[in-house]
Short mmCIF file of C-alpha atoms and ligand atoms in Angstrom, two decimals:
data_model
loop_
_atom_site.label_atom_id
_atom_site.label_comp_id
_atom_site.label_asym_id
_atom_site.label_seq_id
_atom_site.Cartn_x
_atom_site.Cartn_y
_atom_site.Cartn_z
CA MET Q 201 0.00 0.00 0.00
CA LYS Q 202 1.39 3.38 -1.01
CA ASN Q 203 1.78 5.73 1.90
CA ASP Q 204 2.40 9.33 0.79
CA SER Q 205 3.13 10.69 4.22
CA THR Q 206 6.08 12.66 2.84
CA THR Q 207 4.09 14.82 0.40
CA ARG Q 208 0.93 15.34 2.44
CA GLU Q 209 0.54 18.46 4.52
CA HIS Q 210 0.69 17.71 8.27
CA TRP Q 211 -0.34 19.37 11.49
CA GLY Q 212 2.36 21.49 13.08
CA GLY Q 213 2.17 19.45 16.29
CA SER Q 214 0.04 17.32 18.57
CA LEU Q 215 -1.58 20.37 20.14
CA GLY Q 216 -2.64 21.69 16.74
CA PHE Q 217 -4.18 18.34 15.84
CA VAL Q 218 -5.98 17.97 19.16
CA LEU Q 219 -7.38 21.50 18.99
CA ALA Q 220 -8.51 21.12 15.38
CA ALA Q 221 -10.15 17.74 16.07
CA ALA Q 222 -11.70 19.05 19.28
CA GLY Q 223 -12.90 22.03 17.25
CA SER Q 224 -14.68 19.62 14.92
CA ALA Q 225 -16.19 17.71 17.83
CA ILE Q 226 -17.18 20.77 19.85
CA GLY Q 227 -20.06 22.30 17.99
CA LEU Q 228 -23.75 22.98 18.03
CA GLY Q 229 -24.10 19.44 19.37
CA ASN Q 230 -22.42 20.48 22.62
CA ILE Q 231 -23.93 23.87 23.24
CA TRP Q 232 -27.26 23.78 21.43
CA LYS Q 233 -28.26 20.10 21.49
CA PHE Q 234 -26.65 18.57 24.59
CA PRO Q 235 -28.27 20.98 27.08
CA TYR Q 236 -31.75 20.59 25.63
CA ILE Q 237 -31.66 16.82 25.34
CA THR Q 238 -30.32 16.71 28.90
CA GLY Q 239 -33.20 18.98 29.92
CA MET Q 240 -35.74 16.73 28.21
CA ASN Q 241 -34.28 13.46 29.54
CA GLY Q 242 -34.03 14.13 33.22
CA GLY Q 243 -30.68 15.87 33.79
CA GLY Q 244 -27.92 14.12 35.76
CA ALA Q 245 -28.85 10.51 35.06
CA PHE Q 246 -28.80 11.22 31.33
CA VAL Q 247 -25.41 12.90 31.69
CA LEU Q 248 -24.03 9.80 33.39
CA VAL Q 249 -25.26 7.48 30.63
CA TYR Q 250 -23.88 9.86 28.03
CA LEU Q 251 -20.46 9.69 29.71
CA PHE Q 252 -20.54 5.88 29.56
CA CYS Q 253 -21.41 5.98 25.85
CA ILE Q 254 -18.62 8.43 25.13
CA ILE Q 255 -15.99 6.31 26.86
CA LEU Q 256 -17.14 2.83 25.90
CA ILE Q 257 -18.19 3.42 22.29
CA GLY Q 258 -17.12 6.87 21.17
CA LEU Q 259 -13.50 6.61 22.21
CA PRO Q 260 -12.72 3.24 20.50
CA ILE Q 261 -14.34 4.40 17.25
CA MET Q 262 -12.48 7.67 17.37
CA ILE Q 263 -9.22 5.75 17.74
CA CYS Q 264 -10.21 3.56 14.75
CA GLU Q 265 -10.93 6.55 12.53
CA ILE Q 266 -7.76 8.43 13.38
CA THR Q 267 -5.68 5.27 12.96
CA LEU Q 268 -7.17 4.48 9.56
CA GLY Q 269 -6.53 8.06 8.42
CA ARG Q 270 -2.96 8.16 9.71
CA LYS Q 271 -2.05 4.78 8.27
CA THR Q 272 -3.32 5.56 4.79
CA GLN Q 273 -2.68 9.33 4.75
CA LYS Q 274 -5.84 9.65 2.71
CA ASN Q 275 -9.42 10.93 2.69
CA PRO Q 276 -12.20 8.51 3.73
CA LEU Q 277 -12.80 7.05 0.25
CA GLY Q 278 -9.06 6.71 -0.46
CA ALA Q 279 -8.40 5.24 2.98
CA PHE Q 280 -10.82 2.33 2.57
CA LEU Q 281 -9.63 1.70 -0.99
CA ALA Q 282 -6.00 1.77 0.11
CA ILE Q 283 -6.63 -1.05 2.60
CA ALA Q 284 -9.14 -3.00 0.50
CA PRO Q 285 -8.83 -1.95 -3.16
CA HIS Q 286 -11.08 -4.66 -4.58
CA GLY Q 287 -14.61 -5.79 -3.90
CA THR Q 288 -14.91 -9.16 -2.21
CA SER Q 289 -17.62 -11.79 -2.13
CA THR Q 290 -18.84 -10.16 1.10
CA THR Q 291 -19.21 -6.71 -0.48
CA ARG Q 292 -20.92 -8.22 -3.50
CA SER Q 293 -23.32 -10.10 -1.23
CA ILE Q 294 -24.06 -6.90 0.68
CA GLY Q 295 -24.62 -5.14 -2.67
CA SER Q 296 -27.03 -7.88 -3.76
CA VAL Q 297 -29.00 -7.60 -0.51
CA PHE Q 298 -29.22 -3.81 -0.96
CA LEU Q 299 -30.37 -4.30 -4.54
CA LEU Q 300 -33.13 -6.71 -3.46
CA ILE Q 301 -34.26 -4.29 -0.75
CA ALA Q 302 -34.23 -1.45 -3.29
CA LEU Q 303 -36.37 -3.42 -5.74
CA GLY Q 304 -38.80 -4.40 -2.97
CA LEU Q 305 -39.13 -0.80 -1.83
CA LEU Q 306 -39.67 0.45 -5.39
CA CYS Q 307 -42.41 -2.15 -5.89
CA PHE Q 308 -44.17 -0.84 -2.77
CA GLY Q 309 -43.97 2.73 -4.05
CA LYS Q 310 -41.27 3.80 -1.58
CA PHE Q 311 -39.25 5.60 -4.22
CA GLY Q 312 -37.03 7.64 -1.91
CA LEU Q 313 -35.78 4.78 0.23
CA GLY Q 314 -35.65 2.52 -2.84
CA LEU Q 315 -33.40 5.04 -4.56
CA ILE Q 316 -31.13 5.30 -1.51
CA PHE Q 317 -30.72 1.51 -1.30
CA GLY Q 318 -30.21 1.35 -5.08
CA VAL Q 319 -27.37 3.86 -4.83
CA LEU Q 320 -25.85 1.96 -1.89
CA ALA Q 321 -26.02 -1.26 -3.92
CA ALA Q 322 -24.26 0.41 -6.84
CA PHE Q 323 -21.58 1.76 -4.48
CA ALA Q 324 -21.06 -1.68 -2.93
CA PHE Q 325 -20.65 -3.33 -6.36
CA TYR Q 326 -18.38 -0.65 -7.73
CA PHE Q 327 -16.30 0.49 -4.75
CA GLY Q 328 -16.47 -2.57 -2.45
CA TRP Q 329 -15.45 -1.51 1.07
CA GLY Q 330 -14.62 1.92 -0.33
CA SER Q 331 -18.37 2.64 -0.30
CA ILE Q 332 -18.20 3.18 3.48
CA GLY Q 333 -15.70 5.95 2.84
CA LEU Q 334 -17.70 7.33 -0.07
CA VAL Q 335 -20.83 7.59 2.08
CA GLY Q 336 -18.59 9.33 4.64
CA VAL Q 337 -17.58 11.89 2.02
CA LEU Q 338 -21.21 12.53 0.98
CA THR Q 339 -22.58 12.80 4.53
CA PRO Q 340 -21.07 16.26 5.18
CA PHE Q 341 -23.21 17.65 2.34
CA VAL Q 342 -26.31 16.48 4.18
CA ILE Q 343 -25.14 17.65 7.62
CA MET Q 344 -23.73 20.94 6.41
CA SER Q 345 -27.00 21.82 4.66
CA TYR Q 346 -28.78 22.20 8.01
CA TYR Q 347 -25.71 22.91 10.11
CA GLY Q 348 -25.15 26.01 7.96
CA THR Q 349 -28.72 27.10 8.64
CA VAL Q 350 -28.25 26.95 12.43
CA GLY Q 351 -24.74 28.38 12.09
CA GLY Q 352 -26.33 31.31 10.23
CA TRP Q 353 -28.90 31.80 13.02
CA THR Q 354 -26.12 31.96 15.62
CA PHE Q 355 -24.36 34.60 13.51
CA ALA Q 356 -27.61 36.56 13.10
CA TYR Q 357 -28.31 36.38 16.84
CA PHE Q 358 -24.81 37.57 17.64
CA ILE Q 359 -25.34 40.62 15.39
CA LYS Q 360 -28.82 41.17 16.89
CA GLY Q 361 -27.23 40.95 20.34
CA ILE Q 362 -24.55 43.57 19.78
CA THR Q 363 -27.02 45.89 18.06
CA GLN Q 364 -29.23 45.58 21.16
CA GLN Q 365 -32.15 43.94 19.36
CA LEU Q 366 -32.30 41.12 21.90
CA ASN Q 367 -33.49 43.26 24.81
CA ILE Q 368 -36.61 41.19 25.27
CA SER Q 369 -38.51 40.25 28.36
CA SER Q 370 -40.95 37.53 27.27
CA THR Q 371 -40.69 34.23 25.46
CA VAL Q 372 -43.45 35.42 23.12
CA GLU Q 373 -41.20 38.26 21.98
CA ALA Q 374 -38.34 35.79 21.62
CA GLN Q 375 -40.54 33.55 19.51
CA ASN Q 376 -41.49 36.47 17.29
CA ILE Q 377 -37.85 37.30 16.70
CA PHE Q 378 -37.09 33.69 15.85
CA ASN Q 379 -40.11 33.42 13.55
CA SER Q 380 -39.05 36.54 11.68
CA PHE Q 381 -36.63 34.22 9.89
CA ALA Q 382 -39.71 32.50 8.48
CA LEU Q 383 -41.29 35.75 7.32
CA ASN Q 384 -38.13 36.93 5.66
CA PRO Q 385 -35.98 33.87 4.88
CA PHE Q 386 -33.56 35.97 2.84
CA VAL Q 387 -32.06 37.38 6.02
CA ALA Q 388 -31.49 33.82 7.26
CA VAL Q 389 -30.06 32.88 3.85
CA PHE Q 390 -27.67 35.82 4.00
CA TYR Q 391 -26.29 34.74 7.38
CA GLN Q 392 -26.13 31.09 6.37
CA LEU Q 393 -24.10 32.05 3.29
CA MET Q 394 -21.79 34.20 5.42
CA PHE Q 395 -21.29 31.28 7.78
CA THR Q 396 -20.51 28.85 4.95
CA LEU Q 397 -18.17 31.34 3.26
CA LEU Q 398 -16.27 31.84 6.52
CA CYS Q 399 -15.79 28.06 6.81
CA GLY Q 400 -14.60 28.05 3.18
CA PHE Q 401 -12.27 30.96 3.92
CA VAL Q 402 -10.47 28.99 6.66
CA VAL Q 403 -10.03 25.77 4.66
CA TRP Q 404 -8.76 27.83 1.70
CA PHE Q 405 -5.49 28.26 3.62
CA GLY Q 406 -4.95 24.54 4.14
CA ILE Q 407 -4.15 22.51 7.23
CA LYS Q 408 -1.43 24.35 9.12
CA ASN Q 409 -2.14 27.92 8.07
CA GLY Q 410 -5.90 27.52 7.88
CA ILE Q 411 -7.57 24.94 10.11
CA GLU Q 412 -4.81 24.63 12.73
CA LEU Q 413 -4.25 28.36 13.07
CA ALA Q 414 -7.98 29.10 13.29
CA SER Q 415 -8.48 26.35 15.90
CA LYS Q 416 -5.57 27.57 18.02
CA PHE Q 417 -7.21 30.96 18.18
CA LEU Q 418 -10.90 30.06 18.28
CA LEU Q 419 -10.88 27.24 20.84
CA PRO Q 420 -9.23 29.21 23.64
CA LEU Q 421 -11.62 32.07 22.86
CA LEU Q 422 -14.54 29.67 23.12
CA LEU Q 423 -13.28 28.41 26.48
CA LEU Q 424 -12.87 31.95 27.76
CA LEU Q 425 -16.39 32.94 26.71
CA LEU Q 426 -17.79 29.84 28.34
CA ILE Q 427 -15.99 30.52 31.60
CA LEU Q 428 -17.33 34.09 31.63
CA LEU Q 429 -20.87 32.87 31.04
CA ILE Q 430 -20.57 30.18 33.71
CA MET Q 431 -19.37 32.76 36.21
CA ARG Q 432 -22.35 34.98 35.44
CA SER Q 433 -24.77 32.10 35.54
CA LEU Q 434 -23.47 30.53 38.76
CA THR Q 435 -23.48 33.79 40.69
CA LEU Q 436 -27.22 34.34 40.16
CA PRO Q 437 -29.44 33.77 43.20
CA GLY Q 438 -31.16 30.39 42.81
CA ALA Q 439 -28.49 29.03 40.44
CA ALA Q 440 -27.84 26.00 42.66
CA ALA Q 441 -31.06 24.35 41.46
CA GLY Q 442 -29.68 24.36 37.93
CA VAL Q 443 -26.41 22.78 39.04
CA ARG Q 444 -28.33 20.14 40.95
CA PHE Q 445 -30.47 19.46 37.88
CA LEU Q 446 -27.38 18.91 35.74
CA LEU Q 447 -25.25 16.94 38.17
CA SER Q 448 -27.44 14.94 40.52
CA PRO Q 449 -28.65 11.77 38.82
CA ASP Q 450 -32.33 10.92 39.16
CA PHE Q 451 -32.63 7.52 37.51
CA GLY Q 452 -36.40 7.58 37.87
CA LYS Q 453 -36.50 10.12 35.04
CA LEU Q 454 -34.28 8.13 32.71
CA THR Q 455 -36.08 6.14 30.02
CA SER Q 456 -34.63 3.51 27.68
CA GLU Q 457 -35.29 6.04 24.94
CA GLY Q 458 -33.01 8.44 26.82
CA VAL Q 459 -30.21 5.85 26.86
CA LEU Q 460 -30.41 5.49 23.11
CA ILE Q 461 -30.57 9.23 22.53
CA ALA Q 462 -27.38 9.50 24.60
CA LEU Q 463 -25.64 6.95 22.40
CA GLY Q 464 -26.74 8.60 19.14
CA HIS Q 465 -25.67 11.97 20.43
CA ALA Q 466 -22.24 10.63 21.41
CA PHE Q 467 -21.65 9.94 17.70
CA PHE Q 468 -22.82 13.31 16.52
CA SER Q 469 -20.98 15.16 19.24
CA LEU Q 470 -17.65 13.45 18.63
CA SER Q 471 -17.98 13.92 14.83
CA LEU Q 472 -17.80 10.17 14.34
CA GLY Q 473 -19.18 7.90 11.67
CA MET Q 474 -18.47 9.94 8.55
CA GLY Q 475 -14.73 10.29 8.27
CA ALA Q 476 -14.13 13.73 9.79
CA MET Q 477 -11.73 12.27 12.35
CA LEU Q 478 -10.31 9.98 9.68
CA THR Q 479 -9.56 12.99 7.48
CA TYR Q 480 -7.96 14.92 10.34
CA GLY Q 481 -6.01 11.77 11.27
CA SER Q 482 -4.65 11.63 7.72
CA TYR Q 483 -2.77 14.88 8.38
CA LEU Q 484 -1.09 13.36 11.44
CA ASP Q 485 2.42 11.91 11.38
CA SER Q 486 3.52 8.66 12.98
CA SER Q 487 5.34 10.20 15.91
CA LYS Q 488 2.10 11.21 17.65
CA ASN Q 489 0.37 9.12 20.29
CA ILE Q 490 -3.15 8.33 19.04
CA TYR Q 491 -4.37 7.16 22.47
CA ILE Q 492 -3.41 10.38 24.18
CA ALA Q 493 -4.70 12.56 21.34
CA SER Q 494 -8.07 10.75 21.26
CA LEU Q 495 -8.42 10.92 25.03
CA ASN Q 496 -7.76 14.65 24.92
CA ILE Q 497 -10.30 15.23 22.15
CA VAL Q 498 -12.97 13.21 23.95
CA PHE Q 499 -12.16 14.94 27.23
CA LEU Q 500 -12.38 18.43 25.72
CA ASP Q 501 -15.64 17.65 23.91
CA THR Q 502 -17.24 16.29 27.06
CA LEU Q 503 -15.90 19.10 29.22
CA ILE Q 504 -17.34 21.74 26.91
CA ALA Q 505 -20.73 19.99 26.80
CA LEU Q 506 -20.85 19.90 30.62
CA MET Q 507 -19.64 23.49 30.83
CA ALA Q 508 -22.36 24.56 28.39
CA GLY Q 509 -24.84 22.88 30.72
CA LEU Q 510 -23.36 24.85 33.62
CA ALA Q 511 -23.67 28.10 31.68
CA ILE Q 512 -27.27 27.44 30.69
CA PHE Q 513 -29.15 25.58 33.45
CA PRO Q 514 -28.22 27.67 36.50
CA ALA Q 515 -29.36 30.81 34.63
CA VAL Q 516 -32.52 29.10 33.36
CA PHE Q 517 -33.44 27.92 36.87
CA ALA Q 518 -32.50 31.22 38.50
CA MET Q 519 -34.81 33.07 36.11
CA GLN Q 520 -37.53 30.44 36.53
CA MET Q 521 -37.56 29.44 32.89
CA ASN Q 522 -38.43 26.00 31.59
CA PRO Q 523 -35.36 23.70 31.26
CA GLU Q 524 -37.35 21.30 29.10
CA ALA Q 525 -37.98 23.82 26.33
CA GLY Q 526 -36.45 21.56 23.65
CA PRO Q 527 -34.64 22.75 20.51
CA GLY Q 528 -35.75 26.35 21.07
CA LEU Q 529 -33.93 26.43 24.43
CA VAL Q 530 -30.96 28.46 23.32
CA PHE Q 531 -32.68 30.72 20.78
CA GLN Q 532 -35.94 31.41 22.57
CA ILE Q 533 -35.13 31.03 26.25
CA MET Q 534 -31.56 32.26 26.62
CA PRO Q 535 -32.05 35.88 25.40
CA VAL Q 536 -35.01 36.25 27.78
CA THR Q 537 -33.03 34.60 30.58
CA PHE Q 538 -30.05 36.93 30.16
CA ASN Q 539 -32.34 39.93 30.00
CA ALA Q 540 -34.20 38.89 33.12
CA ILE Q 541 -30.96 39.12 35.10
CA GLY Q 542 -31.74 42.84 35.08
CA ASP Q 543 -28.21 44.20 35.21
CA ASN Q 544 -28.82 46.24 32.04
CA VAL Q 545 -26.19 44.32 30.14
CA GLY Q 546 -28.40 41.38 29.20
CA TRP Q 547 -27.65 42.21 25.56
CA LEU Q 548 -23.95 41.75 26.24
CA TRP Q 549 -24.43 38.31 27.82
CA SER Q 550 -26.69 37.31 24.93
CA SER Q 551 -24.10 38.52 22.42
CA LEU Q 552 -21.31 36.60 24.14
CA PHE Q 553 -23.48 33.50 24.29
CA PHE Q 554 -24.29 33.58 20.57
CA LEU Q 555 -20.69 34.38 19.70
CA LEU Q 556 -19.79 31.23 21.62
CA LEU Q 557 -22.31 29.20 19.64
CA PHE Q 558 -21.11 30.74 16.40
CA ILE Q 559 -17.46 29.85 17.07
CA ALA Q 560 -18.42 26.30 18.03
CA ALA Q 561 -20.42 25.92 14.81
CA LEU Q 562 -17.63 27.42 12.72
CA THR Q 563 -14.89 25.00 13.81
CA SER Q 564 -17.23 22.06 13.13
CA GLY Q 565 -18.37 23.44 9.77
CA ILE Q 566 -14.72 23.71 8.75
CA SER Q 567 -14.19 19.99 9.34
CA LEU Q 568 -17.32 19.11 7.40
CA LEU Q 569 -16.00 20.97 4.35
CA GLU Q 570 -12.48 19.54 4.72
CA VAL Q 571 -13.72 15.93 4.41
CA CYS Q 572 -15.09 16.58 0.90
CA ILE Q 573 -12.20 18.82 -0.08
CA SER Q 574 -9.59 16.21 0.88
CA CYS Q 575 -11.43 13.66 -1.26
CA LEU Q 576 -11.47 15.92 -4.32
CA ILE Q 577 -7.75 16.66 -3.86
CA ASP Q 578 -6.65 13.04 -3.27
CA GLU Q 579 -8.93 11.14 -5.61
CA PHE Q 580 -9.69 13.62 -8.39
CA HIS Q 581 -6.43 15.63 -8.29
CA PHE Q 582 -8.12 18.97 -7.70
CA LYS Q 583 -5.99 21.88 -6.54
CA ARG Q 584 -6.98 22.90 -2.98
CA HIS Q 585 -8.43 26.23 -4.08
CA SER Q 586 -10.63 24.77 -6.82
CA ALA Q 587 -11.80 22.05 -4.41
CA VAL Q 588 -12.65 24.65 -1.74
CA PHE Q 589 -14.52 26.72 -4.30
CA GLY Q 590 -16.52 23.77 -5.65
CA VAL Q 591 -17.43 22.30 -2.26
CA THR Q 592 -18.34 25.66 -0.70
CA LEU Q 593 -20.56 26.47 -3.68
CA LEU Q 594 -22.38 23.13 -3.57
CA VAL Q 595 -22.81 23.21 0.20
CA SER Q 596 -24.10 26.79 -0.02
CA ILE Q 597 -26.75 25.80 -2.54
CA MET Q 598 -27.95 22.89 -0.38
CA GLY Q 599 -27.88 25.18 2.64
CA VAL Q 600 -30.02 27.81 0.93
CA LEU Q 601 -32.67 25.17 0.18
CA SER Q 602 -32.58 24.02 3.80
CA THR Q 603 -32.71 27.56 5.20
CA ILE Q 604 -35.64 28.58 3.02
CA SER Q 605 -37.63 25.43 3.61
CA VAL Q 606 -36.92 25.12 7.32
CA PHE Q 607 -40.19 26.68 8.40
CA ASP Q 608 -42.29 26.13 5.36
CA TRP Q 609 -41.91 23.83 2.33
CA GLU Q 610 -44.27 25.92 0.28
CA LYS Q 611 -41.57 28.48 -0.31
CA ILE Q 612 -39.87 25.98 -2.66
CA PRO Q 613 -42.77 24.14 -4.34
CA TRP Q 614 -40.63 22.11 -6.78
CA LEU Q 615 -38.58 20.71 -3.90
CA GLU Q 616 -41.73 19.92 -1.99
CA LYS Q 617 -43.05 18.02 -5.05
CA ILE Q 618 -39.84 15.99 -5.34
CA PHE Q 619 -39.95 15.13 -1.62
CA LEU Q 620 -43.61 14.24 -1.81
CA PHE Q 621 -42.92 11.93 -4.75
CA LEU Q 622 -39.91 10.30 -3.09
CA PHE Q 623 -41.10 9.98 0.49
CA ASN Q 624 -44.90 10.30 0.25
CA SER Q 625 -44.82 12.91 2.98
CA THR Q 626 -43.62 16.40 3.67
CA ASP Q 627 -44.39 16.28 7.39
CA ALA Q 628 -40.79 17.09 8.15
CA SER Q 629 -39.07 20.10 6.61
CA PHE Q 630 -35.99 19.69 4.43
CA PHE Q 631 -34.04 20.76 7.51
CA ASP Q 632 -35.60 18.11 9.79
CA ALA Q 633 -35.27 15.45 7.11
CA ALA Q 634 -31.54 16.19 6.67
CA ASP Q 635 -31.01 16.19 10.46
CA ASN Q 636 -32.95 12.97 10.99
CA PHE Q 637 -31.38 11.18 8.02
CA SER Q 638 -27.82 12.03 9.00
CA CYS Q 639 -28.05 11.53 12.79
CA ASN Q 640 -30.27 8.45 12.85
CA TYR Q 641 -29.03 6.68 9.74
CA LEU Q 642 -25.83 7.92 8.15
CA LEU Q 643 -23.66 8.44 11.26
CA PRO Q 644 -24.55 5.25 13.18
CA LEU Q 645 -24.25 3.16 10.02
CA GLY Q 646 -20.99 4.87 9.10
CA GLY Q 647 -19.65 4.17 12.61
CA LEU Q 648 -20.75 0.56 12.32
CA GLY Q 649 -19.04 0.25 8.93
CA ILE Q 650 -15.83 1.79 10.24
CA SER Q 651 -15.60 -0.42 13.33
CA LEU Q 652 -16.48 -3.58 11.40
CA PHE Q 653 -13.99 -2.70 8.70
CA VAL Q 654 -11.16 -2.08 11.17
CA GLY Q 655 -12.11 -5.03 13.40
CA TRP Q 656 -12.76 -7.66 10.75
CA VAL Q 657 -11.53 -6.60 7.31
CA TRP Q 658 -8.34 -4.65 7.93
CA GLY Q 659 -7.79 -6.49 11.22
CA THR Q 660 -7.21 -5.13 14.70
CA ARG Q 661 -3.72 -6.60 14.49
CA TYR Q 662 -2.71 -4.08 11.83
CA ALA Q 663 -4.64 -1.25 13.47
CA ILE Q 664 -2.85 -1.82 16.77
CA ASP Q 665 0.44 -1.97 14.88
CA GLU Q 666 -0.25 1.51 13.54
CA ILE Q 667 -1.30 2.79 16.96
CA ARG Q 668 1.95 1.45 18.45
CA LYS Q 669 3.84 4.08 16.45
CA GLY Q 670 4.05 6.93 18.89
CA GLY Q 671 2.19 4.99 21.57
CA GLU Q 672 3.90 1.67 22.17
CA GLN Q 673 4.11 2.09 25.90
CA PHE Q 674 0.31 2.37 25.89
CA SER Q 675 -0.72 -0.37 23.48
CA ASP Q 676 1.27 -3.09 25.16
CA VAL Q 677 1.03 -2.24 28.78
CA ASN Q 678 -1.08 -4.58 30.88
CA PHE Q 679 -4.34 -2.83 31.69
CA PHE Q 680 -4.20 -3.76 35.36
CA THR Q 681 -0.53 -2.81 35.55
CA LEU Q 682 -1.50 0.61 34.22
CA LEU Q 683 -4.37 0.96 36.68
CA ALA Q 684 -2.06 -0.03 39.54
CA GLY Q 685 0.48 2.63 38.54
CA LEU Q 686 3.14 0.04 37.70
CA LYS Q 687 3.47 0.94 34.02
CA ASP Q 688 7.15 1.78 34.28
CA ASP Q 689 8.07 -0.95 36.75
CA PRO Q 690 11.08 -2.68 35.09
CA ASN Q 691 10.02 -6.00 36.57
CA ALA Q 692 6.51 -5.92 35.09
CA THR Q 693 6.13 -8.40 32.24
CA ARG Q 694 5.07 -7.23 28.79
CA ASP Q 695 3.07 -10.13 27.54
CA SER Q 696 1.02 -9.12 24.53
CA HIS Q 697 -1.52 -11.86 25.27
CA SER Q 698 -2.51 -10.48 28.63
CA LEU Q 699 -5.20 -7.88 29.07
CA THR Q 700 -3.42 -4.92 27.48
CA LEU Q 701 -5.08 -1.70 26.36
CA GLY Q 702 -4.58 -2.88 22.79
CA VAL Q 703 -6.43 -6.12 23.55
CA ILE Q 704 -9.29 -4.25 25.21
CA LEU Q 705 -9.51 -1.88 22.26
CA GLY Q 706 -9.65 -4.82 19.85
CA ILE Q 707 -12.52 -6.40 21.78
CA PHE Q 708 -14.44 -3.13 21.78
CA ILE Q 709 -13.93 -2.53 18.07
CA ARG Q 710 -14.90 -6.03 17.03
CA PHE Q 711 -17.83 -6.66 19.34
CA LEU Q 712 -19.04 -4.10 21.82
CA SER Q 713 -19.14 -0.98 19.65
CA PRO Q 714 -20.84 -2.61 16.62
CA ILE Q 715 -23.46 -4.31 18.81
CA CYS Q 716 -24.32 -1.06 20.60
CA ILE Q 717 -24.60 0.78 17.30
CA ILE Q 718 -26.87 -1.88 15.82
CA ILE Q 719 -29.14 -1.63 18.88
CA THR Q 720 -29.30 2.18 18.61
CA PHE Q 721 -29.95 2.04 14.91
CA LEU Q 722 -32.71 -0.55 15.16
CA HIS Q 723 -34.28 1.54 17.88
CA SER Q 724 -34.06 4.75 15.89
CA ILE Q 725 -35.84 3.18 12.94
CA GLY Q 726 -38.48 1.78 15.28
CA TRP Q 727 -37.70 -1.92 14.85
CA LEU Q 728 -36.61 -2.37 18.43
CA LYS Q 729 -38.65 -1.17 21.38
CA PHE Q 730 -37.72 -1.27 25.04
N1 PFF J 1005 -19.58 17.34 16.36
C1 PFF J 1005 -20.37 18.41 15.82
C2 PFF J 1005 -21.26 18.96 16.93
O1 PFF J 1005 -21.26 18.43 18.05
O2 PFF J 1005 -21.95 19.92 16.66
C3 PFF J 1005 -21.20 18.00 14.64
C4 PFF J 1005 -20.39 17.33 13.57
C5 PFF J 1005 -19.31 18.00 13.01
C6 PFF J 1005 -20.70 16.03 13.19
C7 PFF J 1005 -18.52 17.37 12.07
C8 PFF J 1005 -19.92 15.39 12.26
C9 PFF J 1005 -18.83 16.07 11.71
F1 PFF J 1005 -18.07 15.48 10.85
#
């Protein structure tokens, strides 16, 4: 297998990689989604389950993705093809099953799903295992179409904040402001385009001078803003109730549904299942320790999610707002909450809060674009600038459709007709459909594909070999020896067949992670009920 590690651009150092990857992971999922799903699923108990999911499933899959990227030094499609260039009887069988499902669905008039399975069958026949990577390269288009919409809202709210348009005292007023996007979608489109262009602007400058530099500046700023907001929130009278809500587990409120939501969110939040971490891993050189880097990324992502909870819930409780307000929590409750503090600078807190959200969205949007750009550069020999231009343009167009149709399909009747024909329903907006399709289908299935590929096709043996570079003392140390603090004891034996971290990782990748993903997936499509 050709490994062009010498010609590929690399991160300047471990810190740059960790910050860029954490920037991808830390996004709207942490600050917009995590607090509201925590609010809706009973607080502390949900947080605890989420932490388990992150450590037991998220971390091993993150290690897999980064390892696959670093080994092959390629984008997701190239990475799978580099390890398994030809289709096998297994991929052809999978393709045949997809084809049969597609035909069945078409016969029953389910054109949309039939088409999706038909395309997957064609991918499986043509690209073999590479189709997992190809789906990974296409997923960012789907995610970015609605991510850009929300990214645009955060930008718009930041501008509204600093121009003092968020001085509002009731949730009805807040709703009116939010709904004004529906009345005049062109404002929302403008901000969404600005957001997408800014992401494109950063990736234009490449890995070291673009993504790494931006992350080194934006992530510390994000942390600083969050600390400021937490200090404001925690010093409000009555804030303790919010802290209790977030941190004290009440298992009575936790449903099996909540457990599965936690698992699905772990994927989204860590940017797993579509090759973002794989792509970032492909810019990493062999001297870096993948275990330590992954642990740091997971730690930072989780820390920021918990900190976002600490910035939001104490203020929400102190101002007697509803913590279970759902997706509108940050846009419709937070401006009112900050204003209710009554220190005449509510607008400033709102502005800082939306700036925080905007930065988080930006560093994730950047990684979504980079996945597709790296594929165009590696596989189709595009120059970086032409790839950035093409991808940003395409993503912008999809984003405009999502932004316009988010409240009301009727604004784009031809798109509504296509959706109606394909899916027999337009109950969900283009925005909701893209969100649902990517989070409930594409990411879990992508994660499943990646862990099965590494565990069973490439082989954990080769994966661990790659991880050893830069991390030998971790892969081969006995797990219990490590726990006992005897890692560097010269008398400890290094027997690779004992319970080492590498062995544990292998077991997770081959069995535990895929099984958990299958359970989540079956639940999300309604085939499995608890
Ligand atoms: N991790 C991001 C968030 O929590 O908002 C979302 C995301 C970004 C998912 C990039 C996937 C991805 F490749």
